[in-house]
Structures are given as structure tokens and as C-alpha cells.
PDB file of C-alpha atoms in Angstrom:
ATOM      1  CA  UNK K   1       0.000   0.000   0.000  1.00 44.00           C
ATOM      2  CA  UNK K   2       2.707   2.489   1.059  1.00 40.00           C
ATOM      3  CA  UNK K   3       4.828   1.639  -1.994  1.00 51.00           C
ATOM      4  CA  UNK K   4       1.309   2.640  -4.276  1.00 52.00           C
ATOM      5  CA  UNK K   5       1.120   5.870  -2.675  1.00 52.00           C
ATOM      6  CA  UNK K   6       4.985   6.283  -2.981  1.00 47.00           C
ATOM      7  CA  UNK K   7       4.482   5.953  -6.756  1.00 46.00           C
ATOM      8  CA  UNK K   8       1.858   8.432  -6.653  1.00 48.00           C
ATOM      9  CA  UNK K   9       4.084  11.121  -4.979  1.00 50.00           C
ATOM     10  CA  UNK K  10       7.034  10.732  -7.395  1.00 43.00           C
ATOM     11  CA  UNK K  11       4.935  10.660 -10.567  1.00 48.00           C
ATOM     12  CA  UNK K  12       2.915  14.095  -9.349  1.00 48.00           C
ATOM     13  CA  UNK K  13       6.232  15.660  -8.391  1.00 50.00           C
ATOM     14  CA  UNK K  14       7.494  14.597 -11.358  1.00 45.00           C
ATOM     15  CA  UNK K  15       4.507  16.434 -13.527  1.00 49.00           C
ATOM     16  CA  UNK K  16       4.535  19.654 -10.928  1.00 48.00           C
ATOM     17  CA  UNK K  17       8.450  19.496 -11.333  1.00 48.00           C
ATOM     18  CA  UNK K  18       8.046  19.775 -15.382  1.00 48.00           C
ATOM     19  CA  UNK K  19       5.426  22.373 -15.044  1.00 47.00           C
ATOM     20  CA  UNK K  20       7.802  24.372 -12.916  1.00 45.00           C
ATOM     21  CA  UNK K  21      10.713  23.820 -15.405  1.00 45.00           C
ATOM     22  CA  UNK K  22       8.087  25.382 -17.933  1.00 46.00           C
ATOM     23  CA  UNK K  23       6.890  28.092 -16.313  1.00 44.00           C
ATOM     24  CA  UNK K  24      10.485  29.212 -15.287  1.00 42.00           C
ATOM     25  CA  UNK K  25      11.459  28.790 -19.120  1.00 46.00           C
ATOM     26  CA  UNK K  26       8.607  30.214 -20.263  1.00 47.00           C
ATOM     27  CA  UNK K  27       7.673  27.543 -22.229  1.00 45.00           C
ATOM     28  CA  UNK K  28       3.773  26.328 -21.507  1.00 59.00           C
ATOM     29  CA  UNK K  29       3.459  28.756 -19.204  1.00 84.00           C
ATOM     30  CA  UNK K  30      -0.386  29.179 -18.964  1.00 90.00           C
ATOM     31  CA  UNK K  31      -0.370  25.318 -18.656  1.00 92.00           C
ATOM     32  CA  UNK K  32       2.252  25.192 -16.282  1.00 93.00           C
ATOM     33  CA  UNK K  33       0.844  27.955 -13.848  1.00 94.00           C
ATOM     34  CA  UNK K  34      -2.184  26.018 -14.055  1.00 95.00           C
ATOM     35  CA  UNK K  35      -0.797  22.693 -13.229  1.00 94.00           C
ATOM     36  CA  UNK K  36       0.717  24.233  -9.968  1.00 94.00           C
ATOM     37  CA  UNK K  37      -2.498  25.984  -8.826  1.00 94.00           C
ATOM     38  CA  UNK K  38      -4.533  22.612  -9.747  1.00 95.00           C
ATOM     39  CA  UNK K  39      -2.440  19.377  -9.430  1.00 93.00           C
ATOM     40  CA  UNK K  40      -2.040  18.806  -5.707  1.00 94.00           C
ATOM     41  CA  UNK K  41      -6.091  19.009  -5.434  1.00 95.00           C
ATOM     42  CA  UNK K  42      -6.194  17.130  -7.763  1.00 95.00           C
ATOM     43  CA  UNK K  43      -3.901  14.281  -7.111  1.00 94.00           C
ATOM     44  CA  UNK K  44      -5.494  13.988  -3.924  1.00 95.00           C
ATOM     45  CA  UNK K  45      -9.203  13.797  -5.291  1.00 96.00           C
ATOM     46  CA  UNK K  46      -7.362  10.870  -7.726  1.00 96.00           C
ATOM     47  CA  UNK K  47      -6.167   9.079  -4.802  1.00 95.00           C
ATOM     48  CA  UNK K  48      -9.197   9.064  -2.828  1.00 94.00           C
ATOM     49  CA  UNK K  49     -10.283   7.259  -5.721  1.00 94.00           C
ATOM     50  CA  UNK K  50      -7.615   4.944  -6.642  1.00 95.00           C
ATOM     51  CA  UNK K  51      -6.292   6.548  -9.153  1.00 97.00           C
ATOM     52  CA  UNK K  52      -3.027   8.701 -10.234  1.00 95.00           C
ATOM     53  CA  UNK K  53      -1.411  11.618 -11.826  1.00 95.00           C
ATOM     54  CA  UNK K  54      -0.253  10.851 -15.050  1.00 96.00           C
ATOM     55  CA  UNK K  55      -2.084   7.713 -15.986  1.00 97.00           C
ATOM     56  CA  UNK K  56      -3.380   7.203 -19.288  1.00 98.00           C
ATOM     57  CA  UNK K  57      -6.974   9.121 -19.988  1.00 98.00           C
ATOM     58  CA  UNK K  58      -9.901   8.260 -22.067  1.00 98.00           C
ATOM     59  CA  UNK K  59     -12.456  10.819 -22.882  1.00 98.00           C
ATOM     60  CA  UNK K  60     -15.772  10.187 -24.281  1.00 98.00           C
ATOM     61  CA  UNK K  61     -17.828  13.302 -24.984  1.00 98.00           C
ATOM     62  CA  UNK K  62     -21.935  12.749 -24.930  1.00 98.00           C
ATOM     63  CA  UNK K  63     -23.724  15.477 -27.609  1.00 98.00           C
ATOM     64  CA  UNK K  64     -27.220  14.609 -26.554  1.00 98.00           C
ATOM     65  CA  UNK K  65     -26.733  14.865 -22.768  1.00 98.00           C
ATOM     66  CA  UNK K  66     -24.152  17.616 -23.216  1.00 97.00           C
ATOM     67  CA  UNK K  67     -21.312  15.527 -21.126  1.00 98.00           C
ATOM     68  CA  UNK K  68     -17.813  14.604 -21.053  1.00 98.00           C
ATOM     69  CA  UNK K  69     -16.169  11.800 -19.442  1.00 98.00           C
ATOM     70  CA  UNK K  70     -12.675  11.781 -18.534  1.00 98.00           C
ATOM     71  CA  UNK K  71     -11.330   7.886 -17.320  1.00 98.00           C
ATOM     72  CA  UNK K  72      -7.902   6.887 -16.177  1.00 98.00           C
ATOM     73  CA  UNK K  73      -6.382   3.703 -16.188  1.00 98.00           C
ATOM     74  CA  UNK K  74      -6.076   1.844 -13.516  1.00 96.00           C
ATOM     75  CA  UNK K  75      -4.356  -1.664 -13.543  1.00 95.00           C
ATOM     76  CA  UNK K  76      -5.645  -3.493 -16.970  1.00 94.00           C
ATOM     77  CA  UNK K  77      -8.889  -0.843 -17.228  1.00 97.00           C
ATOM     78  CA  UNK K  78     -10.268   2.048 -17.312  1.00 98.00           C
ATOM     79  CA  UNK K  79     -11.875   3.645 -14.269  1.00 98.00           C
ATOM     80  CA  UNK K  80     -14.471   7.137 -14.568  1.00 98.00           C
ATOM     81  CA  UNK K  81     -12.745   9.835 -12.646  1.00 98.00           C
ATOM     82  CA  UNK K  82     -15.203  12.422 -13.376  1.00 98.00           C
ATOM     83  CA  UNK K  83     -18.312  13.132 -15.955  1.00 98.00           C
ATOM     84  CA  UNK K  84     -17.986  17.498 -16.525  1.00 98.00           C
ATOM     85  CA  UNK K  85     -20.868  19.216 -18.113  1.00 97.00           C
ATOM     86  CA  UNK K  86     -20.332  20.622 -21.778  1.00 97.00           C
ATOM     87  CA  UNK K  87     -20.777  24.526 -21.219  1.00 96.00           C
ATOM     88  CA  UNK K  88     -21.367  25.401 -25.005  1.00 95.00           C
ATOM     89  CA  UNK K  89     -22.001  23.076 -28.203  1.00 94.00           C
ATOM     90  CA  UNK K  90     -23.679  23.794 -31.081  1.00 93.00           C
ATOM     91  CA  UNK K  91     -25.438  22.369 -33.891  1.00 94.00           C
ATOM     92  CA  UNK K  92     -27.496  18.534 -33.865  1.00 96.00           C
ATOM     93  CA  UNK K  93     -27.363  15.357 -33.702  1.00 97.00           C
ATOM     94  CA  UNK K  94     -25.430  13.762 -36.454  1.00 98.00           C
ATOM     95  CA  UNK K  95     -22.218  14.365 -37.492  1.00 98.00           C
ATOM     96  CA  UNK K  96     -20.129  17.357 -38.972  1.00 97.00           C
ATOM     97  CA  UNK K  97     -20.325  17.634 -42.534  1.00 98.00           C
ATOM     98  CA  UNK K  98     -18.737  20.736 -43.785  1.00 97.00           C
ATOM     99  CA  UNK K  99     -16.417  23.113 -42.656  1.00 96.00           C
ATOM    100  CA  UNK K 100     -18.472  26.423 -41.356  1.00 94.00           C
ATOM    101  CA  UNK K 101     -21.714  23.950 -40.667  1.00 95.00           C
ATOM    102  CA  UNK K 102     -21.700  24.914 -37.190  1.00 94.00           C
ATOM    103  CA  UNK K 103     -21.932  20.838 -36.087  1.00 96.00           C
ATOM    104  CA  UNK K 104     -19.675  18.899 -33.556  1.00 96.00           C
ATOM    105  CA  UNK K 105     -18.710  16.445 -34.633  1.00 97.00           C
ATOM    106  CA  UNK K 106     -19.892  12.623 -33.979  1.00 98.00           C
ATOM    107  CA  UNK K 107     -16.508   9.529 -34.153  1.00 98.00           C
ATOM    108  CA  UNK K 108     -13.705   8.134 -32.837  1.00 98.00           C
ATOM    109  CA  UNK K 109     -10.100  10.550 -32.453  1.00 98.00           C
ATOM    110  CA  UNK K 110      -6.779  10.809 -30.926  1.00 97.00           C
ATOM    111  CA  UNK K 111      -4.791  13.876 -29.373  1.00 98.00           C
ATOM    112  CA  UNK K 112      -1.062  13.713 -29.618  1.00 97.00           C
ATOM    113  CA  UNK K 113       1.059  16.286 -27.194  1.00 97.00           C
ATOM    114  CA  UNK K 114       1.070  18.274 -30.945  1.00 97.00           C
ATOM    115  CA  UNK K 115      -2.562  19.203 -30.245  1.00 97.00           C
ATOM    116  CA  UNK K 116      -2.391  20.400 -26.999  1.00 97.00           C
ATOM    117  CA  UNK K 117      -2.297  24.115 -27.061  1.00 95.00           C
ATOM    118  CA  UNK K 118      -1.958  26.217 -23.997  1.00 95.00           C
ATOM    119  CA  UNK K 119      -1.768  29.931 -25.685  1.00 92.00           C
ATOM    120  CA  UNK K 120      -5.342  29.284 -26.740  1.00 92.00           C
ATOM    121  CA  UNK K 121      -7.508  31.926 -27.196  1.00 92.00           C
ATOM    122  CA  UNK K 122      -9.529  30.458 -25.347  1.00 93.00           C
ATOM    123  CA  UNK K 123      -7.983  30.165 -22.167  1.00 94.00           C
ATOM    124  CA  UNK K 124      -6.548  25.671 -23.168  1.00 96.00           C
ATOM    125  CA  UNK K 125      -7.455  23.741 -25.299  1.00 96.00           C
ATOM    126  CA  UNK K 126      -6.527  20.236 -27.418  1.00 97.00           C
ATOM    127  CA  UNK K 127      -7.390  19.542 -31.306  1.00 97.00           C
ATOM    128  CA  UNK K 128      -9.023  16.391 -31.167  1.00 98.00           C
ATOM    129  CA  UNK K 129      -8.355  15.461 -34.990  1.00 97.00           C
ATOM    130  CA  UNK K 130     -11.264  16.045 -37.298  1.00 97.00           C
ATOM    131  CA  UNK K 131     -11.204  15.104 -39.719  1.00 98.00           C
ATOM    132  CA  UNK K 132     -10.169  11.909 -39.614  1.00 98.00           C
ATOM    133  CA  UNK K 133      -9.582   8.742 -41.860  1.00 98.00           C
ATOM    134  CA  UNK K 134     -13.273   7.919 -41.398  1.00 98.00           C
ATOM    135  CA  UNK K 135     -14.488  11.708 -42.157  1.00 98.00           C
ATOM    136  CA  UNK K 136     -11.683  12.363 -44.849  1.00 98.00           C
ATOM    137  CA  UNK K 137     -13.016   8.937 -47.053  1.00 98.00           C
ATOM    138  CA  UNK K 138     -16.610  10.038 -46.679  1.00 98.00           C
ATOM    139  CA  UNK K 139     -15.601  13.553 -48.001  1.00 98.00           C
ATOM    140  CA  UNK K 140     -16.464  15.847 -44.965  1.00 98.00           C
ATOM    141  CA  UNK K 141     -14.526  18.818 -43.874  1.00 97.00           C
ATOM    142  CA  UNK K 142     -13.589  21.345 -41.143  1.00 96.00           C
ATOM    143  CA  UNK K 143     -10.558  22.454 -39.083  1.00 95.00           C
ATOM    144  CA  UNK K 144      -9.640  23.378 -35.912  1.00 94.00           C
ATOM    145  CA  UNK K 145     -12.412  21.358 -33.950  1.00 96.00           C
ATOM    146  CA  UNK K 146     -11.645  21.315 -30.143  1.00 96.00           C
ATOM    147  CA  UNK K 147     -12.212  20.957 -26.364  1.00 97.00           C
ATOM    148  CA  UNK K 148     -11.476  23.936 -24.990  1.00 96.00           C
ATOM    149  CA  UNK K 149     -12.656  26.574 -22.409  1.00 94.00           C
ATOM    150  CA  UNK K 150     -15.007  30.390 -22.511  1.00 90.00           C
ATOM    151  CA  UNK K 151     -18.067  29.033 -22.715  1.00 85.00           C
ATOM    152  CA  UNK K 152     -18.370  29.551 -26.195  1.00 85.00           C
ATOM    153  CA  UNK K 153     -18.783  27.138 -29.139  1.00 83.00           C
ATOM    154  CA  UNK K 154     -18.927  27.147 -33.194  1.00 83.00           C
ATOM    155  CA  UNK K 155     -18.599  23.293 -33.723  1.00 85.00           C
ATOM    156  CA  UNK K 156     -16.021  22.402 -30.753  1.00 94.00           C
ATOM    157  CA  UNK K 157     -16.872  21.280 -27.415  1.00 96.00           C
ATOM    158  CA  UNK K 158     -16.553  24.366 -24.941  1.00 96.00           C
ATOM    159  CA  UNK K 159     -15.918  23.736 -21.395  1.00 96.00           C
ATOM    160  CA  UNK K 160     -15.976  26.588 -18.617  1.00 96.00           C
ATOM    161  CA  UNK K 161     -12.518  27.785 -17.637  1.00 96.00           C
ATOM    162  CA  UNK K 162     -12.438  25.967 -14.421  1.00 96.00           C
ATOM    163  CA  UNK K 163     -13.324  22.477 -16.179  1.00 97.00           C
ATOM    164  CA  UNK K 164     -10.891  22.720 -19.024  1.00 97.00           C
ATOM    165  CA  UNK K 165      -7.801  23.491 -16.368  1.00 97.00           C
ATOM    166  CA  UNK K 166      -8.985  19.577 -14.651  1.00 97.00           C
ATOM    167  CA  UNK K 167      -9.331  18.340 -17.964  1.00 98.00           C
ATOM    168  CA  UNK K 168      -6.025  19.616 -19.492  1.00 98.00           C
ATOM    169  CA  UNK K 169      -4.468  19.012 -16.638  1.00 97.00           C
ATOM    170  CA  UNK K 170      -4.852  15.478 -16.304  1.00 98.00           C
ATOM    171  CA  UNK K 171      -4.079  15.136 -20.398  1.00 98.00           C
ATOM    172  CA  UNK K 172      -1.125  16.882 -20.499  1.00 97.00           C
ATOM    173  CA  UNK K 173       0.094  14.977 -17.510  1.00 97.00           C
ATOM    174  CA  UNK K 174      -0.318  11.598 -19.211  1.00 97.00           C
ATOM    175  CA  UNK K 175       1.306  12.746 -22.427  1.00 97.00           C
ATOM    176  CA  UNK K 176       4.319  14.040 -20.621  1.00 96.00           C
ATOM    177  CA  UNK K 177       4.350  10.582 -18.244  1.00 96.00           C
ATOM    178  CA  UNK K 178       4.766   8.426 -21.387  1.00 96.00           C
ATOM    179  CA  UNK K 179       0.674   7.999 -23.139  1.00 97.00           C
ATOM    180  CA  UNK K 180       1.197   8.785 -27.017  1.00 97.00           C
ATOM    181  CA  UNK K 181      -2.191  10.102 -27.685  1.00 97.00           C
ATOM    182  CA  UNK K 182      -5.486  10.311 -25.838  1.00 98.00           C
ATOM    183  CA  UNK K 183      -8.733   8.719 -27.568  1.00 98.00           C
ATOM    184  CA  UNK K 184     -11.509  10.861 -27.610  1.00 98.00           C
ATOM    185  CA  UNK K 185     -14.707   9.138 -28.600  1.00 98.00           C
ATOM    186  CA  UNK K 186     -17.708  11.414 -29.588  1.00 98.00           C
ATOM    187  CA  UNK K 187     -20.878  10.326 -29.117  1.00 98.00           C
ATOM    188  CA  UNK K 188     -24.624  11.871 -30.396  1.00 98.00           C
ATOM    189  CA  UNK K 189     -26.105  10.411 -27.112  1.00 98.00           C
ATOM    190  CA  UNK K 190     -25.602   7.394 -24.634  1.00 98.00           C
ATOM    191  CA  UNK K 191     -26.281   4.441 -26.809  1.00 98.00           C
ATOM    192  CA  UNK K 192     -28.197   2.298 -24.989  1.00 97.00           C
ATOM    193  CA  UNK K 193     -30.527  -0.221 -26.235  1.00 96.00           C
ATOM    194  CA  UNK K 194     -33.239   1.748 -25.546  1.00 98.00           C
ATOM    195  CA  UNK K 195     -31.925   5.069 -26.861  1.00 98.00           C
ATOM    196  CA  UNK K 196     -31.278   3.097 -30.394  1.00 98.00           C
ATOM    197  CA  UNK K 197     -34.689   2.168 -30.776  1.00 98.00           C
ATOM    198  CA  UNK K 198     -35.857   5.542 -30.451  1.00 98.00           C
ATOM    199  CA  UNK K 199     -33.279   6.587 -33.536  1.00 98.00           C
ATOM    200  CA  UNK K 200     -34.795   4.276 -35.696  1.00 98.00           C
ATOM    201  CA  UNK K 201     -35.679   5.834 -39.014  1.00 98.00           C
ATOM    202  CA  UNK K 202     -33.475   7.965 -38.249  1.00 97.00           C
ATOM    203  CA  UNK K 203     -31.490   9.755 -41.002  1.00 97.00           C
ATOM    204  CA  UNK K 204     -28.007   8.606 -39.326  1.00 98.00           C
ATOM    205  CA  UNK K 205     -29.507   5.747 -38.080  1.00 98.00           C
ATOM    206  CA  UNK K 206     -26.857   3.233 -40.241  1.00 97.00           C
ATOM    207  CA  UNK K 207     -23.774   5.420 -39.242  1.00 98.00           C
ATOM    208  CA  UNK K 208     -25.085   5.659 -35.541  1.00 98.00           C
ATOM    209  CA  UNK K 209     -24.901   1.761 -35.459  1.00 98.00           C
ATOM    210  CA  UNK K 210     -21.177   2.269 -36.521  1.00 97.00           C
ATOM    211  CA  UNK K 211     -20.421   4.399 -33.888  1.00 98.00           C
ATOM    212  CA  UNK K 212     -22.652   1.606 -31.462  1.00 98.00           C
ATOM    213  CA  UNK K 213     -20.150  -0.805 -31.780  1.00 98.00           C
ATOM    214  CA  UNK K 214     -17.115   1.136 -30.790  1.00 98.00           C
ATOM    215  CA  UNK K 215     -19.433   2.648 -27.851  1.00 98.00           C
ATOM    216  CA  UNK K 216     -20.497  -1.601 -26.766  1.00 98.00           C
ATOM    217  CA  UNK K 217     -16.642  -2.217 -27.121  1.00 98.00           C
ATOM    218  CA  UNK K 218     -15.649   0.211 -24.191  1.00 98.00           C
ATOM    219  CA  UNK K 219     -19.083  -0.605 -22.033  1.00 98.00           C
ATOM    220  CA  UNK K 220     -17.750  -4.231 -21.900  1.00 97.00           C
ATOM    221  CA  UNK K 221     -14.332  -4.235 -21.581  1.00 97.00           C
ATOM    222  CA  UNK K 222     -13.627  -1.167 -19.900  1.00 97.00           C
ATOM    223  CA  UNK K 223     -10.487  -0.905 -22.257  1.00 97.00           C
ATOM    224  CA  UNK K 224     -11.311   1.554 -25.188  1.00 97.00           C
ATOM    225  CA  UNK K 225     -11.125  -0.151 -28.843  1.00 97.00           C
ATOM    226  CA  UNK K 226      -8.086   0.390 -31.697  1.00 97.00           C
ATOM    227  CA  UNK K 227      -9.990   2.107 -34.273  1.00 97.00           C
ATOM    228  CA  UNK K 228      -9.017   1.835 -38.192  1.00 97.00           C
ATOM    229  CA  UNK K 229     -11.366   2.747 -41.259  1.00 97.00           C
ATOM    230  CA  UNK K 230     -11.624   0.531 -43.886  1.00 96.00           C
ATOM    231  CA  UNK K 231     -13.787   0.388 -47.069  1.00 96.00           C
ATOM    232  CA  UNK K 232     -14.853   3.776 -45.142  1.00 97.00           C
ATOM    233  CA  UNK K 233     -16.253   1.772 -42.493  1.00 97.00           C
ATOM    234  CA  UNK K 234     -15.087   1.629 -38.819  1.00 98.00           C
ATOM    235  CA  UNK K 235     -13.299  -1.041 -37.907  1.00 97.00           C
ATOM    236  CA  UNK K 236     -12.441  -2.124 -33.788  1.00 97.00           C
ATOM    237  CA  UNK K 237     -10.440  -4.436 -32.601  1.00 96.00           C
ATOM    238  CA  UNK K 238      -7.937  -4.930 -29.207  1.00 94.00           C
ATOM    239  CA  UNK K 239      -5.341  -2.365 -28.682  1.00 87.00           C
ATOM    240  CA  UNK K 240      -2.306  -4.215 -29.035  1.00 81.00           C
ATOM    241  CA  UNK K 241      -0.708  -5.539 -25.200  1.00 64.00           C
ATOM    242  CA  UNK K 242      -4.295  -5.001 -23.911  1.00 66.00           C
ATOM    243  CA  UNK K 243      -7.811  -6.744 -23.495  1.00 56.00           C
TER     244      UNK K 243
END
């Protein structure tokens, strides 16, 4: 037990010791000041709950119920640290199309440490990668399509200022302890049995059912899916080393 919580010390000094290095350099230094203020309130909330500084994250994102969910991994799986309100979104259900359409958009992307930008304009934010493979074959476009804080939304997923500082926080800190990228899984609603039937008929009913079986894949195993596009269809299968 002691040697857990030992591990948990070292890995949030290391991440508060980086962000110190930054902010002394210059380099990060919204993200870094942030960090400081944040992480120890933070590392304790993650301990009460099992969890650590600089694990790998998981982030599914909700349009429907206007929610995203940040997990960490813990062991083999992934465990929900918290579920944060979406402050701003706009558009509808279904996916983005067009660039200038005003919609979120609705799949399955990755955020390397490239993406992470802590100058934004507003206040931090991370690209999440639209378009991707999926959108790119299928002919949609757009740019610049993040999480990110102010309250305010064209297509990306706004946070409030407060929420985005957790939420960057705890991304940044697993890219820097050794996680690639971060999946980030966008969802029109919770897609439940239940909440399927109701789509039928719907218009993006047979791409909805794409995006179902990447959603069942992570509600089973707990362990989010490795994602390819082919014949510009999704495509899931086990992350190689894991479940």
C-alpha cells in the first residue's frame, strides 16, 4: 500500500516538477501555472479514488446529454474519474459535414502532445483530430475542432474555464508521463438499447450503429477499442498488449 502511494508522490512531483521547469522557461506557461495551482487538489481527489497523476486518460464526450467523461487507467482498465458538463455546443445530432456547418462532430479521435495548445484563445485547449480517416473517405470537412474553455462554441466542445484546467491538466500529464495520444470518442447520445430504438428511421440511423459498436466495445471491456477505417467503415479491434 505504502509503496502505491509512494508511486503516486514521485509521478505528481514529477509532472509539478516539469510544469515548474516550464513556467520558469517560459515555455507552456499558462499550462504550467495552471498545473501548480490545480495538481495537488487534484492528485489527492485521484487518490481518494484509486487513481493517479499521469495515468493514461480516455475521454468520451456525450452530444445529446451535453457531457464529457474523462477515465484513467487503472491496472488493466479504465476507471471514470469524473463526468464534466459541456458549457457550449452547437449544432445537432449527427455528425459534422462541412467546414463552417456549425456541427460537432460525432466519431472516434486521438490527441497527440502536438494538439495540446496552452496559448489558446480560449484560455486551453486540445485539437481532437477532425477530420479523420473515417471523415476524410466520406468527403467531410472542417478544421480546428476542439475541447477547450469560454463558454463559447462554433462546432467544438466548450468547457468553462475551471473544467478545461482539470481536464487539461490530467491530459497533459499523461502525455508528458509516457501515453502517445489520448482517444476521444464522440458520441450523439448514450447508446443504450433503448436510446437506439428511439433513432430508428433515423437519417443517421446506419452510421449511428457504426459508432454503437465502438461505444459496446468500451461498455464491456472497460479498455477503449483500436480504431481503423476501412472500405470507409469503422473497424475495432484490441489495442495491441491489452484486453
Amino acid at each position: 500500500m505504502m509503496g502505491k502511494r509512494l508511486l503516486k508522490r514521485v509521478v505528481l512531483g514529477f509532472v509539478l516538477c516539469l510544469a515548474t521547469l516550464a513556467a520558469v522557461n517560459g515555455d507552456e506557461d499558462r499550462a504550467a501555472k495552471v498545473a501548480l495551482r490545480v495538481g495537488p487538489t487534484l492528485s489527492e481527489n485521484l487518490e481518494g479514488a484509486g487513481l493517479s497523476m499521469g495515468s493514461p486518460v480516455f475521454i468520451r464526450v456525450f452530444k445529446e446529454e451535453r457531457e464529457l467523461e474523462l477515465w484513467l487507467k487503472k491496472g488493466d482498465l479504465y476507471q471514470l474519474f469524473r463526468t464534466y458538463p459541456i458549457a457550449a455546443m452547437s449544432g445537432e445530432l449527427g455528425p459534422k459535414l462541412a467546414e463552417g456547418d456549425r456541427q460537432a462532430p460525432e466519431g472516434f479521435y486521438f490527441v497527440p502532445s502536438s494538439a495540446m495548445n496552452p496559448r489558446s484563445a480560449f484560455h486551453l485547449s486540445f485539437n481532437i483530430g477532425y477530420p479523420n480517416a473515417y471523415d476524410r473517405a466520406h468527403g467531410r470537412t472542417g478544421t480546428f475542432i476542439m475541447v477547450h474553455g469560454d463558454r463559447q462554441s462554433i462546432g467544438c466542445f466548450a468547457m468553462t474555464d475551471e473544467k478545461i484546467e482539470e481536464i487539461y491538466t490530467l491530459c497533459n500529464a499523461a502525455l508528458k508521463n509516457g501515453q502517445p495520444f489520448f482517444r476521444v470518442h464522440c458520441f450523439p447520445f448514450r447508446m443504450s438499447v433503448e436510446r437506439m430504438k428511439r433513432a430508428e428511421g433515423h437519417r443517421w440511423e446506419s452510421f449511428w450503429k457504426e459508432l454503437q459498436s465502438g461505444y459496446d466495445w468500451f461498455e464491456e471491456k472497460k479498455v477503449p477499442p483500436n480504431v481503423e477505417v476501412r472500405e470507409k467503415r469503422y473497424q475495432f479491434g484490441p489495442i495491441r498488449g491489452e484486453p
